mmCIF file of C-alpha atoms in Angstrom:
data_model
loop_
_atom_site.group_PDB
_atom_site.id
_atom_site.type_symbol
_atom_site.label_atom_id
_atom_site.label_comp_id
_atom_site.label_asym_id
_atom_site.label_seq_id
_atom_site.Cartn_x
_atom_site.Cartn_y
_atom_site.Cartn_z
ATOM 1 C CA MET A 1115 -109.323 17.386 56.162
ATOM 2 C CA GLN A 1116 -109.964 17.238 52.924
ATOM 3 C CA GLY A 1117 -112.898 16.942 50.794
ATOM 4 C CA ARG A 1118 -114.937 18.042 47.042
ATOM 5 C CA VAL A 1119 -118.171 18.231 45.987
ATOM 6 C CA THR A 1120 -118.938 18.159 43.112
ATOM 7 C CA TRP A 1121 -122.320 18.942 40.693
ATOM 8 C CA VAL A 1122 -123.921 16.279 39.587
ATOM 9 C CA ASP A 1123 -127.404 17.371 37.948
ATOM 10 C CA GLY A 1124 -129.884 20.338 38.360
ATOM 11 C CA VAL A 1125 -129.438 20.350 42.267
ATOM 12 C CA THR A 1126 -127.317 17.180 43.452
ATOM 13 C CA PHE A 1127 -124.606 16.727 44.077
ATOM 14 C CA VAL A 1128 -121.665 13.766 45.938
ATOM 15 C CA GLY A 1129 -119.168 15.055 48.195
ATOM 16 C CA GLU A 1130 -116.235 12.632 48.821
ATOM 17 C CA SER A 1131 -113.846 12.170 52.441
ATOM 18 C CA GLY A 1132 -110.432 13.036 51.913
ATOM 19 C CA SER A 1133 -110.410 9.767 53.261
ATOM 20 C CA GLY A 1134 -112.377 8.427 50.580
ATOM 21 C CA ASN A 1135 -115.743 7.863 50.949
ATOM 22 C CA SER A 1136 -119.328 9.642 49.109
ATOM 23 C CA VAL A 1137 -122.611 10.838 49.912
ATOM 24 C CA VAL A 1138 -125.569 11.832 47.395
ATOM 25 C CA MET A 1139 -126.220 15.818 48.684
ATOM 26 C CA GLU A 1140 -129.394 17.025 47.245
ATOM 27 C CA GLY A 1141 -131.518 20.490 47.724
ATOM 28 C CA GLY A 1142 -134.720 18.863 48.603
ATOM 29 C CA GLN A 1143 -135.990 19.174 44.964
ATOM 30 C CA LYS A 1144 -136.090 15.555 44.410
ATOM 31 C CA ASN A 1145 -135.730 13.960 48.067
ATOM 32 C CA ASN A 1146 -133.001 11.530 46.221
ATOM 33 C CA GLY A 1147 -129.626 12.880 48.684
ATOM 34 C CA ILE A 1148 -129.645 14.143 52.019
ATOM 35 C CA ARG A 1149 -129.384 18.152 52.277
ATOM 36 C CA PRO A 1150 -126.417 19.988 53.400
ATOM 37 C CA MET A 1151 -128.126 21.083 56.433
ATOM 38 C CA GLU A 1152 -129.258 17.523 57.737
ATOM 39 C CA MET A 1153 -125.120 16.234 57.618
ATOM 40 C CA ILE A 1154 -124.495 18.783 59.636
ATOM 41 C CA LEU A 1155 -127.326 17.727 62.110
ATOM 42 C CA LEU A 1156 -125.742 14.062 61.592
ATOM 43 C CA GLY A 1157 -122.641 14.773 62.140
ATOM 44 C CA VAL A 1158 -123.113 16.952 64.558
ATOM 45 C CA GLY A 1159 -124.771 13.244 65.771
ATOM 46 C CA GLY A 1160 -122.495 10.666 64.858
ATOM 47 C CA CYS A 1161 -119.445 12.973 66.325
ATOM 48 C CA SER A 1162 -121.056 13.639 70.436
ATOM 49 C CA SER A 1163 -122.625 9.634 70.240
ATOM 50 C CA TYR A 1164 -119.129 8.435 69.350
ATOM 51 C CA ASP A 1165 -118.130 10.379 72.211
ATOM 52 C CA VAL A 1166 -120.590 9.258 74.655
ATOM 53 C CA VAL A 1167 -120.183 5.466 73.268
ATOM 54 C CA SER A 1168 -117.292 5.634 73.201
ATOM 55 C CA ILE A 1169 -116.754 6.885 77.329
ATOM 56 C CA LEU A 1170 -118.980 4.514 78.564
ATOM 57 C CA GLN A 1171 -117.187 1.495 77.457
ATOM 58 C CA LYS A 1172 -113.906 2.443 79.459
ATOM 59 C CA ALA A 1173 -116.262 3.044 82.183
ATOM 60 C CA ARG A 1174 -116.759 -0.242 81.748
ATOM 61 C CA GLN A 1175 -121.307 -0.192 81.766
ATOM 62 C CA ASP A 1176 -122.401 -3.327 79.449
ATOM 63 C CA VAL A 1177 -123.931 -0.918 75.822
ATOM 64 C CA LEU A 1178 -126.198 -3.063 74.414
ATOM 65 C CA SER A 1179 -126.716 -0.120 72.120
ATOM 66 C CA CYS A 1180 -126.997 3.461 71.837
ATOM 67 C CA HIS A 1181 -128.991 6.397 69.281
ATOM 68 C CA VAL A 1182 -128.992 9.620 69.412
ATOM 69 C CA GLU A 1183 -132.389 11.572 68.700
ATOM 70 C CA LEU A 1184 -132.446 15.385 66.862
ATOM 71 C CA LYS A 1185 -134.057 17.596 66.455
ATOM 72 C CA GLY A 1186 -132.947 20.867 65.309
ATOM 73 C CA HIS A 1187 -135.286 23.627 64.740
ATOM 74 C CA ARG A 1188 -133.866 26.771 62.044
ATOM 75 C CA PRO A 1189 -136.366 30.094 61.286
ATOM 76 C CA ASP A 1190 -138.258 30.312 58.182
ATOM 77 C CA ALA A 1191 -136.600 33.023 56.942
ATOM 78 C CA VAL A 1192 -133.766 32.866 54.211
ATOM 79 C CA PRO A 1193 -130.573 32.326 55.107
ATOM 80 C CA ALA A 1194 -131.399 29.452 58.137
ATOM 81 C CA PRO A 1195 -128.620 28.499 59.931
ATOM 82 C CA PHE A 1196 -129.772 26.029 63.231
ATOM 83 C CA GLU A 1197 -131.020 28.261 66.105
ATOM 84 C CA LYS A 1198 -131.123 24.874 68.848
ATOM 85 C CA ILE A 1199 -130.204 21.833 68.779
ATOM 86 C CA GLU A 1200 -131.584 19.185 70.714
ATOM 87 C CA MET A 1201 -129.861 15.722 71.640
ATOM 88 C CA GLU A 1202 -131.656 12.683 73.559
ATOM 89 C CA PHE A 1203 -129.783 10.224 73.837
ATOM 90 C CA VAL A 1204 -131.128 6.744 74.581
ATOM 91 C CA VAL A 1205 -128.134 4.249 76.151
ATOM 92 C CA ARG A 1206 -129.956 0.307 76.252
ATOM 93 C CA GLY A 1207 -128.274 -2.060 77.972
ATOM 94 C CA ARG A 1208 -127.472 -3.939 81.457
ATOM 95 C CA ASN A 1209 -126.951 -2.570 84.655
ATOM 96 C CA ILE A 1210 -125.564 0.679 83.151
ATOM 97 C CA LYS A 1211 -125.490 3.504 86.299
ATOM 98 C CA GLU A 1212 -126.668 6.863 85.492
ATOM 99 C CA ALA A 1213 -124.067 8.633 86.710
ATOM 100 C CA HIS A 1214 -121.428 7.188 84.297
ATOM 101 C CA VAL A 1215 -124.394 8.138 80.939
ATOM 102 C CA ALA A 1216 -125.035 11.843 82.425
ATOM 103 C CA LYS A 1217 -120.471 11.855 82.391
ATOM 104 C CA ALA A 1218 -120.662 10.735 79.919
ATOM 105 C CA VAL A 1219 -122.757 13.116 77.931
ATOM 106 C CA GLU A 1220 -121.385 16.047 79.603
ATOM 107 C CA LEU A 1221 -117.720 15.043 78.679
ATOM 108 C CA SER A 1222 -118.465 15.222 75.022
ATOM 109 C CA ALA A 1223 -120.578 18.894 75.085
ATOM 110 C CA ASP A 1224 -118.934 20.245 77.173
ATOM 111 C CA LYS A 1225 -115.304 18.763 76.227
ATOM 112 C CA TYR A 1226 -114.408 15.593 73.473
ATOM 113 C CA CYS A 1227 -117.005 16.930 70.685
ATOM 114 C CA SER A 1228 -115.227 19.503 67.907
ATOM 115 C CA ALA A 1229 -118.943 19.727 66.466
ATOM 116 C CA SER A 1230 -121.018 20.873 68.687
ATOM 117 C CA ILE A 1231 -119.193 22.911 70.050
ATOM 118 C CA MET A 1232 -118.077 24.043 67.863
ATOM 119 C CA LEU A 1233 -121.596 25.429 66.851
ATOM 120 C CA GLY A 1234 -122.454 26.249 70.221
ATOM 121 C CA LYS A 1235 -119.231 29.044 69.796
ATOM 122 C CA ALA A 1236 -121.029 30.130 66.486
ATOM 123 C CA GLY A 1237 -123.910 30.702 69.212
ATOM 124 C CA VAL A 1238 -126.825 28.095 68.425
ATOM 125 C CA GLU A 1239 -127.884 26.369 72.295
ATOM 126 C CA ILE A 1240 -127.075 22.985 72.519
ATOM 127 C CA VAL A 1241 -129.715 21.588 74.241
ATOM 128 C CA HIS A 1242 -127.702 17.353 75.683
ATOM 129 C CA SER A 1243 -130.231 14.477 77.268
ATOM 130 C CA TYR A 1244 -130.578 11.562 77.997
ATOM 131 C CA ARG A 1245 -132.593 8.234 78.341
ATOM 132 C CA ILE A 1246 -131.573 4.441 79.374
ATOM 133 C CA GLU A 1247 -133.451 2.011 79.177
ATOM 134 C CA GLU A 1248 -132.631 -1.601 80.842
ATOM 135 C CA ILE A 1249 -132.217 -4.890 78.711
#
């Protein structure tokens, strides 16, 4: 995996991934890009959401939508690494079996999501929960 981060001006940077995608990052002064710690939080959510949806689809669950609500807790100090991340998956669909959702979230947390497993090994407490909304 490769990437490049290029300074634009002030506290604005452009990150380019090896896959050819880019994102504007900013230090929070002008709010014209995502902050780097927000990228980490979203990355964990994206990694785990990919797992959950994939597992549910393999279990032939009729998932119509899925999102994860994220809360990152950081100390009011410098540096301010994440101490805790809360992830609540909201799965919407028809006849979704709770056991399948619970298992998908558990597998993502314990076996598949490299991002959350990495942060957990670094001491970040990661709390997973889910909610099912029948349509």
